[in-house]
XYZ file of C-alpha atoms in Angstrom:
753
model
C -10.061 78.623 102.632
C -11.479 75.487 104.271
C -9.662 72.182 104.462
C -12.292 70.618 102.195
C -11.585 73.180 99.464
C -7.820 72.867 99.959
C -8.002 69.079 99.744
C -10.111 69.209 96.572
C -7.696 71.675 94.999
C -4.720 69.592 96.091
C -6.096 66.453 94.436
C -7.016 68.404 91.300
C -3.613 70.083 91.083
C -1.923 66.717 91.564
C -3.871 65.322 88.621
C -3.045 68.432 86.555
C 0.675 68.124 87.354
C 0.691 64.428 86.465
C -1.101 65.031 83.166
C 1.186 67.980 82.372
C 4.240 65.835 83.018
C 2.745 63.093 80.872
C 2.128 65.555 78.011
C 5.654 66.946 78.364
C 7.206 63.506 78.343
C 5.038 62.526 75.365
C 5.962 65.698 73.488
C 9.710 65.406 74.013
C 9.868 61.637 73.453
C 7.770 61.859 70.262
C 9.749 64.858 69.043
C 12.992 62.983 69.694
C 11.683 59.905 67.895
C 10.566 61.946 64.872
C 13.970 63.629 64.763
C 15.683 60.242 64.877
C 13.451 58.997 62.046
C 14.280 62.111 60.015
C 17.988 61.607 60.676
C 17.734 57.962 59.568
C 15.945 59.074 56.416
C 18.664 61.648 55.720
C 21.386 59.066 56.373
C 19.705 56.725 53.898
C 19.648 59.481 51.290
C 23.320 60.235 51.926
C 24.259 56.552 51.628
C 22.480 56.238 48.266
C 24.323 59.278 46.930
C 27.574 58.042 48.477
C 27.264 54.627 46.823
C 26.723 56.368 43.486
C 29.784 58.565 44.109
C 31.913 55.578 45.141
C 30.980 53.611 42.030
C 31.708 56.590 39.771
C 34.969 57.346 41.568
C 36.254 53.766 41.350
C 35.609 53.466 37.597
C 37.070 56.937 37.032
C 40.183 56.051 39.050
C 40.810 52.835 37.037
C 40.654 54.694 33.757
C 42.823 57.531 35.119
C 45.527 55.093 36.270
C 45.536 53.370 32.864
C 45.821 56.664 30.968
C 48.541 57.840 33.370
C 50.710 54.746 32.699
C 50.389 55.332 28.948
C 51.352 58.982 29.399
C 54.533 57.902 31.216
C 55.526 55.583 28.379
C 54.859 58.363 25.863
C 56.951 60.761 28.031
C 59.905 58.349 27.959
C 59.625 58.180 24.161
C 59.370 61.977 23.901
C 62.526 62.396 26.010
C 64.425 60.092 23.670
C 63.423 62.190 20.640
C 64.003 65.651 22.132
C 67.251 67.490 22.710
C 68.115 67.352 26.456
C 68.817 71.101 26.421
C 65.640 73.189 26.549
C 67.227 75.944 24.491
C 67.669 73.530 21.561
C 63.971 72.549 21.461
C 61.411 74.532 19.372
C 57.649 74.845 19.730
C 57.187 73.552 16.158
C 59.161 70.458 17.068
C 56.770 69.909 19.996
C 53.736 70.255 17.711
C 55.115 67.599 15.340
C 56.070 65.299 18.213
C 52.538 65.570 19.750
C 51.058 64.322 16.447
C 53.588 61.509 16.328
C 52.813 60.349 19.899
C 49.050 60.856 19.428
C 48.745 63.310 22.357
C 46.997 66.661 22.224
C 49.809 68.862 23.533
C 53.374 68.716 24.862
C 54.673 71.407 27.249
C 58.186 71.707 28.695
C 58.550 73.152 32.234
C 61.878 74.480 33.546
C 63.177 76.390 36.558
C 62.871 80.166 36.321
C 64.432 81.704 39.430
C 62.410 80.436 42.411
C 59.513 79.471 40.084
C 58.934 76.627 37.615
C 57.260 77.888 34.410
C 56.003 76.523 31.095
C 58.691 77.736 28.648
C 58.066 75.651 25.472
C 54.701 74.176 24.368
C 52.752 72.961 21.373
C 49.922 75.115 22.817
C 50.941 78.784 22.564
C 48.444 79.797 25.300
C 50.239 77.589 27.842
C 53.629 79.301 27.469
C 54.450 81.466 30.494
C 52.188 79.608 32.937
C 53.530 79.617 36.573
C 53.466 76.510 38.774
C 53.611 78.596 41.956
C 49.994 79.565 41.403
C 49.004 75.894 41.033
C 49.345 74.948 44.732
C 50.480 71.372 45.198
C 51.646 71.207 41.547
C 54.614 73.395 42.482
C 55.504 70.979 45.327
C 55.307 67.990 42.976
C 57.511 69.730 40.352
C 60.222 70.434 42.953
C 60.181 66.810 44.092
C 60.601 65.659 40.457
C 63.561 68.016 39.950
C 65.120 66.618 43.124
C 64.839 63.093 41.608
C 62.630 62.101 44.522
C 59.480 60.055 44.560
C 56.498 62.454 44.552
C 54.875 62.066 47.969
C 51.983 64.570 47.930
C 48.587 62.896 48.514
C 47.035 64.114 45.242
C 47.451 62.377 41.879
C 49.153 59.247 40.485
C 52.814 58.649 41.426
C 55.165 56.479 39.272
C 58.948 56.353 38.872
C 60.113 59.876 37.798
C 56.488 60.572 36.930
C 53.462 62.326 38.438
C 49.944 62.769 37.025
C 47.370 65.034 38.753
C 43.661 64.220 38.821
C 41.712 64.931 35.610
C 41.610 68.649 34.930
C 39.404 71.012 32.952
C 41.416 73.567 30.957
C 39.703 76.958 30.398
C 40.663 76.903 26.724
C 38.346 73.949 26.222
C 35.667 73.964 28.911
C 33.695 71.270 27.185
C 36.408 68.661 27.487
C 38.301 66.907 30.248
C 42.077 66.548 30.171
C 44.603 64.156 31.662
C 48.127 65.510 32.260
C 51.410 63.719 32.960
C 54.770 65.124 34.122
C 58.064 63.234 33.609
C 61.628 64.124 34.570
C 64.997 62.470 35.053
C 68.526 63.835 35.077
C 68.999 63.322 31.321
C 67.406 66.680 30.500
C 67.001 70.093 32.143
C 63.199 70.292 31.848
C 59.983 68.453 32.836
C 58.028 66.881 29.975
C 54.277 67.532 30.295
C 51.953 65.475 28.018
C 48.241 66.366 27.723
C 45.458 64.205 26.296
C 41.715 64.841 26.051
C 39.777 62.224 28.067
C 36.307 63.472 27.298
C 35.538 60.173 25.666
C 36.083 58.427 28.989
C 34.786 61.150 31.331
C 31.989 63.121 29.678
C 30.845 66.118 31.745
C 27.320 64.801 31.814
C 28.513 61.603 33.508
C 30.448 63.609 36.082
C 27.226 65.431 36.949
C 25.235 62.203 37.450
C 25.059 62.647 41.309
C 23.006 65.806 40.676
C 20.347 63.713 38.984
C 20.372 61.203 41.867
C 20.005 64.007 44.418
C 17.136 65.569 42.463
C 15.348 62.221 42.229
C 15.639 61.705 45.997
C 14.197 65.174 46.665
C 11.235 64.429 44.391
C 10.561 61.114 46.174
C 10.859 62.734 49.673
C 9.001 66.077 49.824
C 10.279 66.703 53.359
C 13.856 66.849 52.011
C 14.534 70.367 50.768
C 18.036 69.968 49.363
C 20.911 67.456 49.078
C 24.421 68.826 48.458
C 27.786 67.061 48.310
C 31.022 68.770 49.340
C 34.682 67.814 49.165
C 36.219 68.783 52.549
C 39.734 68.453 51.184
C 39.120 71.600 49.152
C 38.707 73.561 52.384
C 41.757 72.025 54.004
C 43.988 72.818 50.979
C 42.255 75.500 48.822
C 43.216 75.236 45.168
C 41.196 78.156 43.707
C 43.783 80.103 41.715
C 43.333 83.547 40.111
C 45.580 84.258 37.141
C 45.910 87.098 34.656
C 43.811 86.682 31.515
C 46.988 86.654 29.429
C 48.148 83.471 31.168
C 45.441 80.806 30.954
C 45.227 79.061 34.335
C 44.760 75.414 35.007
C 41.489 74.802 36.937
C 42.058 71.733 39.096
C 39.402 69.107 39.656
C 39.226 69.544 43.432
C 35.886 71.329 43.449
C 34.289 72.293 46.780
C 30.722 71.450 45.770
C 30.623 67.995 44.165
C 26.947 67.918 43.276
C 23.533 69.380 44.031
C 22.218 72.886 44.634
C 23.207 74.974 47.641
C 20.395 77.433 48.345
C 20.043 76.697 52.091
C 23.413 78.029 53.199
C 24.183 78.892 56.839
C 27.160 80.703 58.380
C 27.909 77.653 60.542
C 27.982 75.157 57.636
C 31.740 75.337 57.187
C 32.503 74.620 60.875
C 29.936 71.807 61.063
C 31.201 70.217 57.829
C 34.788 70.275 59.116
C 33.657 68.782 62.460
C 31.827 65.941 60.700
C 34.828 65.255 58.459
C 37.343 65.247 61.345
C 35.314 63.193 63.840
C 33.510 60.900 61.386
C 30.263 61.541 63.278
C 26.993 62.932 61.938
C 26.420 66.558 62.985
C 22.803 67.768 63.171
C 21.743 71.386 63.686
C 18.651 73.588 63.284
C 18.482 77.029 61.660
C 16.059 79.503 60.102
C 16.919 79.815 56.378
C 14.863 81.494 53.678
C 11.947 81.914 56.087
C 11.884 78.191 56.967
C 13.059 76.229 59.983
C 15.484 73.681 58.571
C 17.148 70.680 60.197
C 20.597 70.262 58.646
C 22.546 67.008 58.838
C 26.233 66.829 57.895
C 26.917 63.189 57.000
C 30.567 62.143 56.358
C 31.167 59.370 53.801
C 34.231 57.204 54.369
C 34.248 55.455 51.005
C 36.251 56.237 47.886
C 34.504 59.562 47.409
C 35.665 60.981 50.804
C 32.935 63.620 50.891
C 30.474 65.266 53.306
C 26.821 65.355 52.264
C 24.544 68.088 53.637
C 20.860 67.077 53.750
C 18.407 69.910 54.521
C 15.172 68.606 56.055
C 11.995 70.690 56.488
C 11.391 70.921 60.230
C 7.670 71.423 59.569
C 7.509 67.782 58.499
C 8.268 66.889 62.130
C 6.301 69.639 63.888
C 3.023 69.181 61.985
C 2.208 65.569 63.019
C 3.639 66.239 66.467
C 1.332 69.219 67.121
C -1.721 67.295 65.863
C -1.040 64.433 68.263
C -0.286 66.860 71.090
C -3.627 68.652 70.566
C -5.487 65.337 70.846
C -3.669 64.514 74.080
C -4.470 67.965 75.519
C -8.206 67.542 74.831
C -8.200 64.154 76.575
C -6.298 65.647 79.536
C -8.804 68.528 79.924
C -11.621 66.012 80.217
C -9.685 64.040 82.832
C -8.997 67.214 84.849
C -12.697 68.123 84.925
C -13.524 64.616 86.137
C -10.768 64.826 88.774
C -12.098 68.142 90.173
C -15.618 66.722 90.601
C -14.341 63.477 92.175
C -11.931 65.251 94.533
C -14.682 67.542 95.838
C -16.875 64.554 96.677
C -14.028 62.584 98.313
C -12.933 65.608 100.350
C -16.469 65.986 101.741
C -16.456 62.382 102.993
C -13.010 62.720 104.537
C -13.609 66.051 106.240
C -16.777 64.940 108.065
C -14.836 62.900 110.632
C -12.222 65.602 110.899
C -14.899 68.169 111.832
C -15.873 66.050 114.839
C -12.251 66.015 115.986
C -12.006 69.789 115.475
C -15.039 70.389 117.725
C -13.425 68.328 120.495
C -10.124 70.183 120.145
C -12.057 73.453 120.441
C -13.546 72.249 123.737
C -10.078 71.313 125.004
C -8.761 74.775 124.124
C -11.422 76.261 126.444
C -10.310 73.997 129.325
C -12.998 71.304 129.017
C -11.030 68.068 129.416
C -13.890 65.731 130.424
C -15.569 64.546 127.197
C -14.186 61.861 124.888
C -14.509 61.415 121.100
C -16.376 58.254 120.121
C -15.193 57.161 116.614
C -15.272 53.469 115.816
C -12.642 53.368 113.087
C -9.204 51.853 112.615
C -7.968 54.338 110.032
C -5.848 57.459 110.575
C -8.870 59.453 111.850
C -9.560 56.791 114.492
C -5.924 56.967 115.567
C -6.114 60.781 115.613
C -9.241 60.660 117.819
C -7.459 58.326 120.265
C -4.511 60.715 120.392
C -6.820 63.682 121.061
C -8.478 61.768 123.919
C -5.043 60.925 125.361
C -4.003 64.557 124.961
C -7.057 65.687 126.892
C -6.230 63.325 129.774
C -2.561 64.362 129.807
C -3.409 68.059 129.697
C -5.592 67.664 132.765
C -2.688 65.964 134.557
C -0.202 68.609 133.379
C -2.539 71.394 134.469
C -2.590 69.986 138.000
C 1.211 69.663 138.055
C 1.718 73.158 136.636
C -0.541 74.665 139.277
C 1.579 73.072 142.010
C 4.798 74.099 140.264
C 3.574 77.682 139.899
C 2.933 77.878 143.632
C 6.396 76.505 144.343
C 8.019 78.940 141.897
C 6.169 81.848 143.498
C 7.468 80.778 146.906
C 11.034 80.449 145.507
C 10.798 83.853 143.819
C 9.682 85.480 147.049
C 12.521 83.767 148.921
C 15.135 84.860 146.363
C 13.836 88.440 146.292
C 13.993 88.524 150.082
C 17.544 87.116 150.021
C 18.764 89.525 147.326
C 17.171 92.623 148.839
C 18.236 91.853 152.428
C 21.862 90.833 151.836
C 24.539 93.350 152.807
C 26.466 92.724 149.558
C 25.614 94.959 146.573
C 24.286 92.940 143.600
C 24.502 94.678 140.231
C 23.425 93.186 136.834
C 24.586 94.789 133.548
C 24.317 93.776 129.893
C 27.366 93.086 127.704
C 27.602 96.811 126.867
C 27.738 97.805 130.566
C 24.181 99.212 130.880
C 22.436 98.520 134.189
C 19.627 95.936 134.114
C 18.936 95.322 137.824
C 20.313 96.098 141.305
C 19.352 95.319 144.914
C 18.817 97.623 147.900
C 22.342 97.096 149.196
C 23.658 98.507 145.895
C 21.500 101.594 146.358
C 22.806 102.039 149.901
C 26.473 101.473 148.980
C 26.667 103.596 145.808
C 23.646 105.976 146.334
C 22.030 105.257 142.889
C 18.407 104.161 142.904
C 17.297 101.415 140.502
C 15.169 103.932 138.572
C 18.197 106.199 138.082
C 20.588 103.391 137.141
C 18.351 101.248 134.875
C 19.545 101.376 131.247
C 22.515 103.646 132.082
C 26.279 103.158 132.118
C 27.114 104.320 135.651
C 30.318 106.353 136.201
C 31.477 103.973 138.948
C 34.787 103.083 137.301
C 37.987 104.977 136.636
C 39.521 104.306 133.180
C 42.110 101.988 134.756
C 39.481 99.963 136.630
C 37.255 99.857 133.545
C 40.094 98.373 131.457
C 40.738 95.710 134.124
C 37.030 94.859 134.336
C 36.860 94.446 130.542
C 39.656 91.866 130.787
C 37.780 90.092 133.583
C 34.624 90.148 131.433
C 36.496 88.436 128.585
C 37.619 85.801 131.089
C 33.993 85.181 132.125
C 32.898 85.002 128.465
C 35.537 82.340 127.920
C 34.028 80.186 130.684
C 36.298 81.315 133.543
C 35.448 82.705 136.990
C 36.393 85.905 138.796
C 36.214 85.805 142.598
C 37.454 88.138 145.331
C 38.793 90.693 142.844
C 39.735 93.754 144.926
C 39.461 97.222 143.393
C 38.158 100.740 144.075
C 34.779 101.959 142.734
C 33.179 105.387 142.941
C 29.822 106.253 144.488
C 27.301 108.671 143.039
C 29.001 111.497 144.969
C 32.449 110.468 143.578
C 33.724 108.982 146.850
C 36.085 105.965 146.429
C 34.893 102.676 147.949
C 37.183 99.665 148.462
C 35.302 96.556 147.303
C 35.855 92.860 146.639
C 34.011 91.742 143.480
C 32.764 88.317 142.424
C 31.873 88.377 138.698
C 29.755 85.742 136.937
C 27.847 85.377 133.656
C 24.074 85.131 133.131
C 23.139 82.737 130.313
C 20.037 82.434 128.141
C 18.191 79.240 127.117
C 20.901 78.346 124.589
C 23.660 78.726 127.200
C 25.016 81.970 125.693
C 26.164 84.664 128.149
C 23.923 87.731 127.729
C 24.732 89.718 130.903
C 27.126 90.010 133.874
C 26.192 89.798 137.551
C 28.579 91.291 140.107
C 28.502 90.918 143.898
C 30.390 93.770 145.628
C 31.443 93.621 149.266
C 32.680 96.718 151.112
C 36.175 95.884 152.399
C 37.128 99.333 153.709
C 37.087 98.136 157.331
C 39.146 95.084 156.446
C 41.654 97.326 154.662
C 42.008 99.483 157.747
C 42.605 96.365 159.886
C 45.198 95.049 157.414
C 46.974 98.433 157.416
C 47.193 98.341 161.223
C 48.632 94.807 161.022
C 51.171 95.865 158.383
C 52.293 98.776 160.569
C 52.659 96.432 163.515
C 54.733 94.069 161.403
C 56.913 96.961 160.198
C 57.471 98.093 163.796
C 58.366 94.519 164.680
C 60.823 94.294 161.793
C 62.315 97.666 162.718
C 62.710 96.411 166.268
C 64.446 93.257 165.056
C 66.725 95.296 162.772
C 67.486 97.707 165.579
C 68.293 94.797 167.914
C 70.473 93.199 165.248
C 72.309 96.426 164.506
C 72.796 97.076 168.194
C 74.132 93.550 168.674
C 76.475 93.773 165.684
C 77.739 97.241 166.572
C 78.125 96.501 170.295
C 80.849 93.877 169.754
C 83.315 96.189 167.968
C 82.390 99.036 170.340
C 83.350 96.802 173.315
C 86.730 96.216 171.694
C 87.209 99.923 171.058
C 86.208 100.760 174.630
C 88.781 98.326 176.044
C 91.585 99.762 173.911
C 90.602 103.345 174.853
C 90.669 102.443 178.595
C 94.043 100.788 178.077
C 95.354 103.957 176.399
C 94.045 106.109 179.296
C 95.871 103.957 181.740
C 99.188 103.521 179.906
C 99.107 106.863 178.020
C 100.254 104.968 174.950
C 98.983 102.231 172.715
C 100.766 99.691 170.552
C 100.506 100.275 166.760
C 98.961 96.831 166.278
C 96.184 97.838 168.652
C 95.566 100.939 166.551
C 95.156 98.745 163.444
C 92.613 96.606 165.298
C 90.682 99.685 166.345
C 90.592 101.014 162.782
C 89.422 97.600 161.559
C 86.621 97.583 164.101
C 85.609 101.118 163.121
C 85.513 100.048 159.432
C 83.316 97.142 160.420
C 80.908 99.465 162.250
C 80.868 101.810 159.215
C 80.136 98.892 156.841
C 77.256 97.617 158.989
C 75.713 101.064 159.244
C 76.181 101.773 155.484
C 74.551 98.533 154.405
C 71.749 99.051 156.856
C 71.164 102.540 155.437
C 71.110 101.173 151.886
C 68.345 98.813 152.903
C 66.432 101.343 155.033
C 66.712 104.248 152.573
C 67.851 103.216 149.076
C 69.633 105.774 146.949
C 67.805 107.484 144.073
C 67.650 105.082 141.155
C 68.870 106.131 137.740
C 67.377 103.638 135.308
C 68.852 103.536 131.806
C 68.944 101.107 128.867
C 71.777 98.619 129.466
C 73.395 95.928 127.300
C 73.259 92.745 129.383
C 75.985 91.063 127.305
C 78.431 93.858 128.105
C 77.357 93.848 131.784
C 77.968 90.073 132.065
C 81.388 90.340 130.410
C 82.409 93.150 132.793
C 81.519 90.971 135.796
C 83.461 87.989 134.405
C 86.544 90.179 133.878
C 86.130 91.703 137.369
C 85.971 88.308 139.115
C 88.495 86.508 136.905
C 91.471 86.979 139.251
C 89.464 85.942 142.315
C 88.217 82.867 140.421
C 91.817 81.868 139.663
C 92.703 82.230 143.343
C 89.837 79.877 144.330
C 90.623 77.479 141.434
C 87.146 78.145 139.956
C 86.323 77.829 136.241
C 83.680 80.371 135.128
C 81.446 79.128 132.272
C 79.127 81.633 130.543
C 76.166 80.741 128.345
C 74.582 83.874 126.904
C 71.603 83.198 124.621
C 71.383 85.384 121.484
C 68.604 87.915 120.847
C 68.329 89.340 124.386
C 67.076 92.963 124.114
C 68.466 95.856 126.111
C 67.129 96.079 129.698
C 66.062 99.289 131.420
C 67.779 99.012 134.826
C 70.272 100.542 137.307
C 73.366 98.753 135.975
C 75.621 99.411 139.015
C 73.061 97.954 141.420
C 72.542 94.956 139.105
C 76.318 94.406 138.997
C 76.381 94.566 142.827
C 73.759 91.778 142.996
C 75.560 89.524 140.506
C 78.993 90.068 142.093
C 77.545 89.288 145.533
C 75.892 86.041 144.350
C 78.901 84.895 142.281
C 81.346 85.579 145.159
C 79.104 83.507 147.426
C 79.292 80.695 144.831
C 83.099 80.864 144.693
C 83.380 80.853 148.503
C 81.101 77.782 148.578
C 83.720 75.824 146.532
C 86.879 75.800 148.726
C 88.331 72.955 146.617
C 87.516 74.718 143.334
C 84.980 73.726 140.672
C 82.794 75.116 137.895
C 80.654 78.256 138.243
C 78.008 78.632 135.490
C 76.557 82.000 134.486
C 73.585 81.783 132.110
C 71.502 84.515 130.427
C 68.369 83.571 128.487
C 64.924 84.860 127.545
C 62.448 82.787 129.531
C 59.344 84.301 127.903
C 58.311 87.252 125.753
C 58.296 89.575 128.793
C 60.938 88.086 131.158
C 64.663 87.380 131.158
C 66.367 84.816 133.411
C 69.860 85.017 134.944
C 70.951 81.677 136.424
C 74.098 81.256 138.596
C 74.977 77.675 139.568
C 77.942 76.380 141.577
C 79.249 72.939 142.569
C 79.862 73.857 146.175
C 78.916 72.414 149.568
C 75.248 73.447 149.207
C 72.823 74.929 151.715
C 70.806 72.880 154.229
C 67.047 72.893 153.651
C 66.335 74.605 156.985
C 68.645 77.527 156.006
C 67.088 78.097 152.535
C 63.964 79.666 154.049
C 66.065 82.163 156.067
C 68.182 83.451 153.153
C 67.812 87.230 152.953
C 67.110 87.737 156.648
C 69.207 90.559 158.138
C 72.334 89.346 159.988
C 71.670 85.677 159.104
C 74.872 84.073 157.778
C 76.999 80.957 158.194
C 80.184 82.796 157.213
C 82.716 83.567 159.931
C 83.315 87.078 158.560
C 79.847 87.900 157.132
C 77.059 90.041 158.529
C 74.031 88.659 156.527
C 73.128 91.963 154.890
C 74.440 91.153 151.360
C 71.560 88.917 150.236
C 69.040 91.168 151.964
C 70.284 94.172 149.938
C 70.392 92.063 146.750
C 66.782 91.052 147.228
C 65.815 94.700 147.796
C 67.558 95.744 144.536
C 65.825 93.012 142.475
C 62.462 93.927 144.018
C 63.055 97.546 142.989
C 63.481 96.174 139.434
C 60.102 94.359 139.838
C 61.843 90.982 139.744
C 62.444 88.104 142.158
C 65.207 85.756 143.357
C 64.738 82.011 143.867
C 67.198 79.635 145.580
C 67.492 75.870 145.189
C 70.209 73.752 146.735
C 71.191 70.249 147.846
C 73.999 69.685 150.349
C 77.078 68.275 148.612
C 75.739 69.041 145.071
C 75.769 72.826 144.871
C 73.393 75.810 144.777
C 71.392 77.399 141.946
C 70.267 81.049 142.109
C 67.664 82.193 139.522
C 67.033 85.933 139.035
C 63.990 86.890 136.925
C 63.555 90.490 135.741
C 60.730 91.769 133.501
C 61.721 93.587 130.307
C 59.235 96.399 130.933
């Protein structure tokens, strides 16, 4: 699809979207406005009915209150004329008294177990009626018997007197009755007086809201139905079912106050309760009787305290709305057709200049950078033409620079290839999985694999141990570290071991992420042979020094022995003291030779798990007497949680005894000798022995452990040398630190495994 067509369609679609949005906004705003108008109309209808209900209710309430006060006065008179004991009162007496007081009936209510029943009455049909079935009546009767003020919300409350709202009695459905109930502690029953109030409240007058609702429906055809409900009936239902033999009282708390109720919905009850509780109008829509109905639940807060449901025909809103919407759609279709024609013409004008620029760009793509676009315009196309001309000039310049750079890169590539292929070190490149990517000629000569054989393969150059170490080194490189001069043994194609020194580095991509490893391997077999020769020479030198030292140390006691033997040859006898000296010198020779043999050929080690706490305590007990002789206080600090150590416990004791005895001998005036045991890290333990002795000069610290080096008058210098050998056999080390006059600290570190 060409740019001209795309541009025309873009403009047309833009116009279509705008008109569609306009129609949508018009539809929803008009629909909302019509709904608001309908709601206002329904609210007006509800207010008219509510005003009628309020006026009726106020006049009804005034008359009810007046009749109730008269019933109380008549009740007081009736109490004065009746026997206070219910058993002494007869129904005939009540009939005569009702005529005297000008009331229709008198009924006496008394307690009957947990119920309050009508036990005497001038109306035989009332006898036996139960108050429990009358809802709040039963509550009011109990409050009267308790000589309390009646506090239920329904009815008229006076002193010792309660009168419910006007009531229709089933025995006379065409009349309305007013009842009053009086009680004080002068009798054992409640006096109930009944008068017909049909003269004040004719049933036709009570149904007057029905006529108002019907008139409103006739004047507003869009209103389908207006119905008034008393929400209090739902909160405290008073519908009571009684046996036919006991005529019930039907209370005047009817659910439906007026109007018909043909458009009922299952959600009406919940919506009516919501409107009554919140005081807000609730509006819903529903399909009822084949019609879409908008229902409004309008609470009235006046005297009537009712909720009016107004059912509005939704077609009264949709009809005008759809007519107006159809008109708007026809206008929009005409505008869209005009927009398509206009956009096609405008796109043709705009694309003409763009075609010239496209031709020039096509020339540039073929490498023709010489021509320039001549467009005399200051709009965006003129700016675009200037940019294309500048691009052409810059591309020519970049082409020249790239040609020079390509030549330089070719020269560098040739140089690097020559360097890589002619170096004596093997260069090997592998990916992160260990597969070979590249290798130089030195690699082929050192390991016998050609590049064709090795490419894409994991070469069997590494033993499992070496492979594990190289994986650790690879993780170090991935973390940004370096690996240089790492010495190991690799295998050639024929399986021959080759000693190499490896330098490992990472190869990164454009984003700086390591994607491969490059290793440089140098054959160090010749260097290893040279180092081995040097080590042997050093060993021979050390052996010579040891031999000279042993000869020197042994020669002194041998000279003494020789002199005493010559003396014995000459005198044929020898003093006993001389014999003791000879034995002492022989013991000295034996000790020197034994310690030298321990160093030269250590005994077979028997490593076992040892408890370091017990080992330390044994040493403290062993050296306690000697410490007392030297006036030395031994202080132990053993950290908790030290695990058992796999070691040769006797040799370890020998080391600690040797070091601690040296510390005691370094404190001729006495002092404090500290023995500490702690876990320095997860894998190492530390034994620290610190004295407060004379210290060791700095020049002597470096010579500690040399054979026959000692400053003691009776020492031979082999003790520390043997101790160092034992700790080395345990893969540990000994460190010395000292200051003359302040003391010496010996730290022994041994790995746990």
